[in-house]
Amino acid sequence: MRTMFKVMALAASLSASVSTYAFAEDTVEVLHWWTSGGEAAAVGVLKDDLQKQGVSWQDMPVAGGGGEAANTALKARVTSGNPPTAAQLLGMAVNEWAEEGLLGDLTSVADQEGWDKVVPDAIKAFAVHDGKWQAVPVNIHRPNWLWINAKVFADNGLEPPKTWDEFNVVADKLKEKGIVPLAHGGQPWQDTTIFDDVVVGIGGPEFYKKAILELDESALNSDTMVKVFDQMRKIRGYVDPNFSGRDWNLATAMVIKGEAAMQLMGDWAKGEIVKAGAKPGTNILCVAAPGTEGTFLFNTDFFAMFPVGEDKVAGQHKLAASVMSPSFQEAFNLVKGSIPARTDVPGDKFDPCAQKSMADLKAAQASGTMMGSLAHGHAEPAAIQRAIFDVVTQHFNSDMSSKDAVAALINSVNSAK
Ligand code: BGC
């Protein structure tokens, strides 16, 4: 009787553990801002990958390119004591949350999977704090691209511009013919995506480093910076009258459809191009933003884990391991438009634009011109970034002179420090 009881008890406990194993799913709730067509397709890749490992995805999307709205939503969730399992963060935001002591430690996963050997130092600088991995990099985006509708250019006998002067000549010709030269969405982060390109393109990488990364006052208060705002004023003349507030992906769609000739945007635009069935490098050309060849501005999307209870840690670790696996990095980045965050993923399945990105990244790492993007949260903390956004956008939408813009820039930066 006793033996019988033991056998039954053993059977019951076995079946309980088998069913726990078979049915208990880890659930991760992930807050992110990937809501455009191409971005949502990339989220689909991630969701499917996790599902295969028994992790179910609870979506918490917060629309708004560049992630400002998502960051505000994240702060509200954390402050009210209800953080998501994980959140998409740009580099400076990883730093800020890590300083608050709120991010989960992923070092055990990183050690097991050997992240240290395959992630570029510039990215590790944001992911690792006090020797601990606190965020997992999903990709490397390059914001300093110019996207060109190949047919519009061919029909009008135009060549991709290599400098801002060439850009102005091309744009004037298009404008004369009644073609919108530049598709743009007037939102502070989009204005500043262009501003970053102009700072590098007019001043060179060393000037970007001094003015933007070091906030060196003599660089901010220079003739070069006056010229940067002069070029921003020129660009303002090349956008269509309905640019204000337009989402970035709608601007990309204008280039895909040939309603505008060019867009200055990061390679998440390539996600839209691919999703629309156009070929990057053939229908839509990709060249470095004018004057920025040789410079790789970068931003990385990280996932960081928030304190949601011990029972959720297994799911968080599965998410982290999955995101860094070479097969996921390939599958995801093929759809997202970015390149893998690990340097050991082969490029053969990628399109020519991504292959150029991989080669340019290597060259920029060697020459010290891989630099964090201001517009995309890898150059300055949020307060200073926003101070610069304000001036760039105010200048773009008014008749403020370049000299006044420079004075406003210095004031704004100094009061945000
Ligand atoms: C993010 C990209 C995103 C883009 C537009 C960037 O800051 O890094 O992943 O696609 O914003 O929303």
Coordinates of N, CA and C in Angstrom, one line a residue, residues 147-289:
W147 N 18.9 58.7 -49.1 CA 18.2 57.8 -50.0 C 17.7 58.5 -51.2
I148 N 17.8 57.9 -52.3 CA 17.6 58.6 -53.6 C 16.7 57.7 -54.5
N149 N 15.6 58.3 -55.1 CA 14.8 57.5 -56.0 C 15.6 57.5 -57.3
A150 N 16.1 56.3 -57.7 CA 17.0 56.1 -58.9 C 16.4 56.6 -60.2
K151 N 15.1 56.4 -60.3 CA 14.4 56.7 -61.6 C 14.3 58.3 -61.7
V152 N 13.9 58.9 -60.6 CA 13.8 60.4 -60.7 C 15.2 61.0 -61.1
F153 N 16.2 60.4 -60.5 CA 17.6 61.0 -60.8 C 18.0 60.7 -62.2
A154 N 17.7 59.4 -62.7 CA 18.1 59.0 -64.1 C 17.3 59.9 -65.1
D155 N 16.0 60.0 -64.8 CA 15.1 60.8 -65.7 C 15.6 62.2 -65.9
N156 N 16.2 62.7 -64.8 CA 16.6 64.1 -64.8 C 18.1 64.3 -65.0
G157 N 18.8 63.2 -65.3 CA 20.3 63.3 -65.6 C 21.1 63.7 -64.4
L158 N 20.7 63.3 -63.2 CA 21.4 63.7 -62.0 C 22.3 62.6 -61.4
E159 N 23.3 63.0 -60.8 CA 24.2 62.1 -60.1 C 24.1 62.3 -58.6
P160 N 24.2 61.3 -57.8 CA 24.1 61.5 -56.3 C 25.1 62.5 -55.8
P161 N 24.7 63.5 -55.0 CA 25.6 64.5 -54.5 C 26.6 64.0 -53.5
K162 N 27.8 64.5 -53.6 CA 28.8 64.0 -52.6 C 29.1 65.1 -51.5
T163 N 28.8 66.3 -51.8 CA 29.0 67.4 -50.9 C 27.7 68.2 -50.7
W164 N 27.7 69.1 -49.8 CA 26.5 69.9 -49.6 C 26.3 70.9 -50.8
D165 N 27.4 71.3 -51.3 CA 27.3 72.2 -52.5 C 26.6 71.5 -53.7
E166 N 27.1 70.2 -53.9 CA 26.5 69.4 -55.0 C 25.0 69.1 -54.7
F167 N 24.8 68.9 -53.4 CA 23.3 68.7 -53.0 C 22.5 69.9 -53.4
N168 N 23.0 71.1 -53.1 CA 22.2 72.3 -53.4 C 22.0 72.4 -54.9
V169 N 23.0 72.1 -55.7 CA 22.8 72.2 -57.2 C 21.8 71.2 -57.7
V170 N 21.9 70.0 -57.2 CA 20.9 68.9 -57.6 C 19.5 69.3 -57.1
A171 N 19.4 69.8 -55.9 CA 18.1 70.1 -55.4 C 17.5 71.3 -56.1
D172 N 18.3 72.3 -56.5 CA 17.8 73.5 -57.2 C 17.2 73.0 -58.6
K173 N 18.0 72.1 -59.2 CA 17.5 71.6 -60.6 C 16.1 70.9 -60.4
L174 N 16.0 70.0 -59.4 CA 14.8 69.3 -59.2 C 13.6 70.3 -58.9
K175 N 13.9 71.3 -58.1 CA 12.9 72.3 -57.7 C 12.4 73.0 -59.0
E176 N 13.4 73.4 -59.8 CA 13.0 74.1 -61.1 C 12.0 73.3 -61.9
K177 N 12.2 71.9 -61.8 CA 11.3 71.1 -62.6 C 10.0 70.7 -61.9
G178 N 9.8 71.3 -60.7 CA 8.6 71.0 -60.0 C 8.6 69.7 -59.2
I179 N 9.8 69.2 -59.0 CA 9.9 67.9 -58.2 C 10.3 68.3 -56.8
V180 N 9.7 67.7 -55.8 CA 10.1 67.9 -54.4 C 11.5 67.3 -54.2
P181 N 12.5 68.1 -53.9 CA 13.8 67.6 -53.8 C 14.0 66.6 -52.6
L182 N 13.4 67.1 -51.4 CA 13.7 66.3 -50.2 C 12.4 66.0 -49.4
A183 N 12.2 64.7 -49.2 CA 11.0 64.3 -48.4 C 11.5 64.4 -46.9
H184 N 10.7 65.1 -46.2 CA 11.1 65.4 -44.8 C 9.8 65.4 -43.9
G185 N 10.0 65.0 -42.6 CA 9.0 65.1 -41.7 C 9.5 66.1 -40.6
G186 N 8.7 67.2 -40.5 CA 9.1 68.3 -39.5 C 8.8 67.9 -38.1
Q187 N 9.7 67.1 -37.5 CA 9.7 66.7 -36.1 C 11.1 66.9 -35.5
P188 N 11.2 67.4 -34.3 CA 12.6 67.7 -33.8 C 13.6 66.7 -34.1
W189 N 13.3 65.4 -33.8 CA 14.3 64.4 -34.0 C 14.7 64.2 -35.5
Q190 N 13.7 64.4 -36.4 CA 14.1 64.3 -37.8 C 14.9 65.6 -38.3
D191 N 14.5 66.8 -37.8 CA 15.3 68.0 -38.1 C 16.8 67.7 -37.7
T192 N 16.9 67.1 -36.5 CA 18.3 67.0 -35.9 C 19.0 65.8 -36.6
T193 N 18.3 64.9 -37.2 CA 19.0 63.8 -38.0 C 19.7 64.5 -39.1
I194 N 19.0 65.5 -39.7 CA 19.6 66.3 -40.8 C 20.8 67.2 -40.3
F195 N 20.5 67.8 -39.1 CA 21.5 68.7 -38.5 C 22.8 67.9 -38.3
D196 N 22.7 66.7 -37.8 CA 23.9 65.9 -37.5 C 24.7 65.7 -38.8
D197 N 24.0 65.4 -39.9 CA 24.6 65.2 -41.2 C 25.3 66.5 -41.7
V198 N 24.7 67.6 -41.4 CA 25.3 68.9 -41.9 C 26.5 69.2 -41.1
V199 N 26.4 69.0 -39.8 CA 27.6 69.2 -38.9 C 28.8 68.4 -39.4
V200 N 28.6 67.1 -39.7 CA 29.7 66.3 -40.2 C 30.1 66.8 -41.6
G201 N 29.1 67.0 -42.4 CA 29.4 67.3 -43.9 C 30.0 68.6 -44.1
I202 N 29.7 69.6 -43.3 CA 30.4 70.9 -43.5 C 31.6 71.0 -42.6
G203 N 31.6 70.5 -41.4 CA 32.7 70.7 -40.5 C 33.7 69.5 -40.5
G204 N 33.3 68.4 -40.9 CA 34.2 67.2 -40.9 C 34.0 66.4 -39.5
P205 N 34.5 65.2 -39.5 CA 34.3 64.4 -38.3 C 34.9 65.0 -37.0
E206 N 36.1 65.7 -37.2 CA 36.7 66.2 -36.0 C 35.9 67.3 -35.4
F207 N 35.2 68.1 -36.3 CA 34.3 69.2 -35.8 C 33.1 68.6 -35.1
Y208 N 32.6 67.5 -35.6 CA 31.4 66.9 -35.0 C 31.8 66.5 -33.6
K209 N 33.0 65.9 -33.5 CA 33.5 65.4 -32.2 C 33.6 66.6 -31.2
K210 N 34.2 67.6 -31.7 CA 34.4 68.8 -30.7 C 33.0 69.4 -30.4
A211 N 32.2 69.7 -31.4 CA 31.0 70.5 -31.2 C 29.9 69.7 -30.5
I212 N 29.7 68.5 -31.0 CA 28.6 67.7 -30.5 C 29.0 66.7 -29.4
L213 N 30.1 66.0 -29.5 CA 30.4 65.0 -28.4 C 31.1 65.7 -27.2
E214 N 31.8 66.8 -27.5 CA 32.5 67.4 -26.4 C 31.9 68.8 -26.0
L215 N 31.0 69.3 -26.8 CA 30.3 70.6 -26.5 C 31.3 71.7 -26.3
D216 N 32.4 71.6 -27.1 CA 33.5 72.6 -27.0 C 32.9 73.9 -27.4
E217 N 33.1 74.9 -26.6 CA 32.4 76.2 -26.8 C 32.9 76.9 -28.1
S218 N 34.3 76.8 -28.3 CA 34.8 77.5 -29.5 C 34.3 76.8 -30.8
A219 N 34.0 75.5 -30.7 CA 33.5 74.8 -31.9 C 32.0 75.2 -32.1
L220 N 31.3 75.3 -31.0 CA 29.8 75.7 -31.1 C 29.7 77.1 -31.6
N221 N 30.6 77.9 -31.1 CA 30.6 79.4 -31.4 C 31.5 79.7 -32.6
S222 N 31.4 79.0 -33.7 CA 32.4 79.2 -34.7 C 31.7 79.6 -36.0
D223 N 32.5 80.0 -37.0 CA 32.0 80.3 -38.3 C 31.5 79.1 -39.0
T224 N 32.2 77.9 -38.7 CA 31.7 76.7 -39.2 C 30.2 76.4 -38.8
M225 N 29.9 76.7 -37.5 CA 28.6 76.4 -37.1 C 27.6 77.4 -37.7
V226 N 28.1 78.6 -38.0 CA 27.2 79.5 -38.8 C 26.9 78.9 -40.1
K227 N 27.9 78.4 -40.8 CA 27.7 77.8 -42.1 C 26.8 76.6 -42.0
V228 N 26.8 75.8 -40.9 CA 25.9 74.7 -40.7 C 24.5 75.2 -40.8
F229 N 24.2 76.3 -40.0 CA 22.8 76.8 -40.0 C 22.5 77.4 -41.4
D230 N 23.5 78.0 -42.1 CA 23.2 78.5 -43.4 C 22.7 77.3 -44.3
Q231 N 23.3 76.2 -44.2 CA 22.9 75.0 -45.0 C 21.6 74.5 -44.5
M232 N 21.3 74.5 -43.2 CA 20.0 74.1 -42.8 C 18.9 75.0 -43.4
R233 N 19.2 76.3 -43.5 CA 18.2 77.2 -44.1 C 18.0 76.8 -45.6
K234 N 19.1 76.5 -46.3 CA 18.9 76.1 -47.7 C 18.0 74.8 -47.7
I235 N 18.3 73.9 -46.9 CA 17.5 72.6 -46.9 C 16.0 72.9 -46.6
R236 N 15.7 73.9 -45.8 CA 14.3 74.2 -45.5 C 13.6 74.6 -46.8
G237 N 14.4 75.1 -47.7 CA 13.8 75.5 -49.0 C 13.5 74.4 -50.0
Y238 N 14.0 73.2 -49.6 CA 13.9 72.0 -50.5 C 12.8 71.0 -50.1
V239 N 12.1 71.3 -49.0 CA 11.0 70.4 -48.5 C 9.7 70.9 -49.0
D240 N 8.7 70.0 -49.1 CA 7.4 70.4 -49.6 C 6.6 71.2 -48.5
P241 N 5.5 71.9 -48.9 CA 4.8 72.7 -47.9 C 4.1 71.9 -46.7
N242 N 3.9 70.6 -47.0 CA 3.2 69.8 -46.0 C 4.1 69.0 -45.0
F243 N 5.4 69.4 -44.9 CA 6.4 68.6 -44.2 C 6.1 68.6 -42.7
S244 N 5.5 69.6 -42.2 CA 5.4 69.8 -40.7 C 4.7 68.6 -40.0
G245 N 5.3 68.0 -39.1 CA 4.7 66.9 -38.3 C 4.6 65.6 -39.0
R246 N 5.1 65.5 -40.2 CA 4.9 64.2 -41.0 C 5.8 63.1 -40.4
D247 N 5.3 61.9 -40.3 CA 6.1 60.8 -39.8 C 7.1 60.4 -40.8
W248 N 8.3 60.0 -40.3 CA 9.4 59.7 -41.1 C 9.1 58.6 -42.2
N249 N 8.3 57.6 -41.8 CA 8.0 56.6 -42.8 C 7.1 57.1 -44.0
L250 N 6.3 58.1 -43.7 CA 5.5 58.7 -44.8 C 6.5 59.4 -45.7
A251 N 7.5 60.0 -45.2 CA 8.5 60.7 -46.0 C 9.2 59.7 -46.9
T252 N 9.6 58.5 -46.3 CA 10.2 57.5 -47.0 C 9.3 57.0 -48.2
A253 N 8.0 56.9 -47.9 CA 7.1 56.4 -48.9 C 7.1 57.4 -50.1
M254 N 7.2 58.7 -49.8 CA 7.3 59.7 -50.9 C 8.4 59.4 -51.8
V255 N 9.6 59.0 -51.3 CA 10.8 58.7 -52.1 C 10.5 57.4 -52.9
I256 N 9.9 56.4 -52.2 CA 9.7 55.1 -52.9 C 8.7 55.3 -54.1
K257 N 7.7 56.2 -53.9 CA 6.7 56.4 -55.0 C 7.2 57.4 -56.0
G258 N 8.3 58.1 -55.7 CA 8.8 59.1 -56.7 C 8.1 60.4 -56.5
E259 N 7.4 60.6 -55.4 CA 6.8 61.9 -55.1 C 7.8 62.9 -54.6
A260 N 8.9 62.4 -54.2 CA 10.1 63.3 -53.8 C 11.3 62.5 -54.2
A261 N 12.4 63.3 -54.4 CA 13.6 62.6 -55.0 C 14.5 62.0 -53.9
M262 N 14.6 62.6 -52.7 CA 15.6 62.1 -51.7 C 15.0 62.2 -50.3
Q263 N 15.7 61.5 -49.4 CA 15.4 61.6 -48.0 C 16.7 61.4 -47.2
L264 N 16.9 62.3 -46.2 CA 18.1 62.1 -45.3 C 17.5 61.4 -44.1
M265 N 17.9 60.1 -43.9 CA 17.3 59.3 -42.8 C 18.2 58.1 -42.5
G266 N 18.1 57.6 -41.3 CA 18.8 56.4 -41.0 C 18.3 55.2 -41.7
D267 N 19.0 54.1 -41.6 CA 18.7 53.0 -42.5 C 17.5 52.1 -42.0
W268 N 16.8 52.6 -40.9 CA 15.4 52.0 -40.7 C 14.5 52.4 -41.9
A269 N 14.9 53.4 -42.7 CA 14.1 53.7 -43.9 C 14.2 52.5 -44.9
K270 N 15.3 51.8 -44.8 CA 15.5 50.6 -45.7 C 14.5 49.5 -45.4
G271 N 14.1 49.4 -44.1 CA 13.0 48.5 -43.7 C 11.7 48.8 -44.5
E272 N 11.4 50.1 -44.6 CA 10.2 50.5 -45.4 C 10.4 50.2 -46.9
I273 N 11.6 50.4 -47.4 CA 11.9 50.2 -48.8 C 11.7 48.7 -49.1
V274 N 12.3 47.9 -48.3 CA 12.2 46.4 -48.5 C 10.7 46.0 -48.4
K275 N 10.0 46.5 -47.3 CA 8.6 46.1 -47.1 C 7.7 46.5 -48.3
A276 N 8.1 47.6 -49.0 CA 7.3 48.1 -50.1 C 7.6 47.3 -51.4
G277 N 8.6 46.4 -51.3 CA 9.0 45.6 -52.5 C 10.0 46.3 -53.4
A278 N 10.5 47.4 -53.0 CA 11.5 48.1 -53.8 C 12.9 47.6 -53.4
K279 N 13.9 47.7 -54.3 CA 15.2 47.2 -54.1 C 16.2 48.2 -53.6
P280 N 16.7 48.1 -52.4 CA 17.7 49.1 -51.9 C 19.0 48.9 -52.8
G281 N 19.5 50.0 -53.2 CA 20.8 49.9 -54.1 C 20.4 49.9 -55.6
T282 N 19.1 49.6 -55.9 CA 18.7 49.5 -57.3 C 17.6 50.6 -57.6
N283 N 16.5 50.4 -57.0 CA 15.4 51.3 -57.1 C 15.6 52.6 -56.3
I284 N 16.0 52.3 -55.1 CA 16.3 53.4 -54.1 C 17.8 53.3 -53.8
L285 N 18.6 54.3 -54.2 CA 20.0 54.3 -54.0 C 20.3 54.7 -52.6
C286 N 21.4 54.2 -52.1 CA 21.9 54.6 -50.7 C 23.3 55.2 -50.9
V287 N 23.5 56.4 -50.5 CA 24.8 57.0 -50.4 C 25.0 57.7 -49.1
A288 N 26.2 57.8 -48.6 CA 26.5 58.6 -47.4 C 25.9 60.0 -47.5
A289 N 25.3 60.5 -46.5 CA 24.8 61.9 -46.5 C 25.9 62.8 -47.0

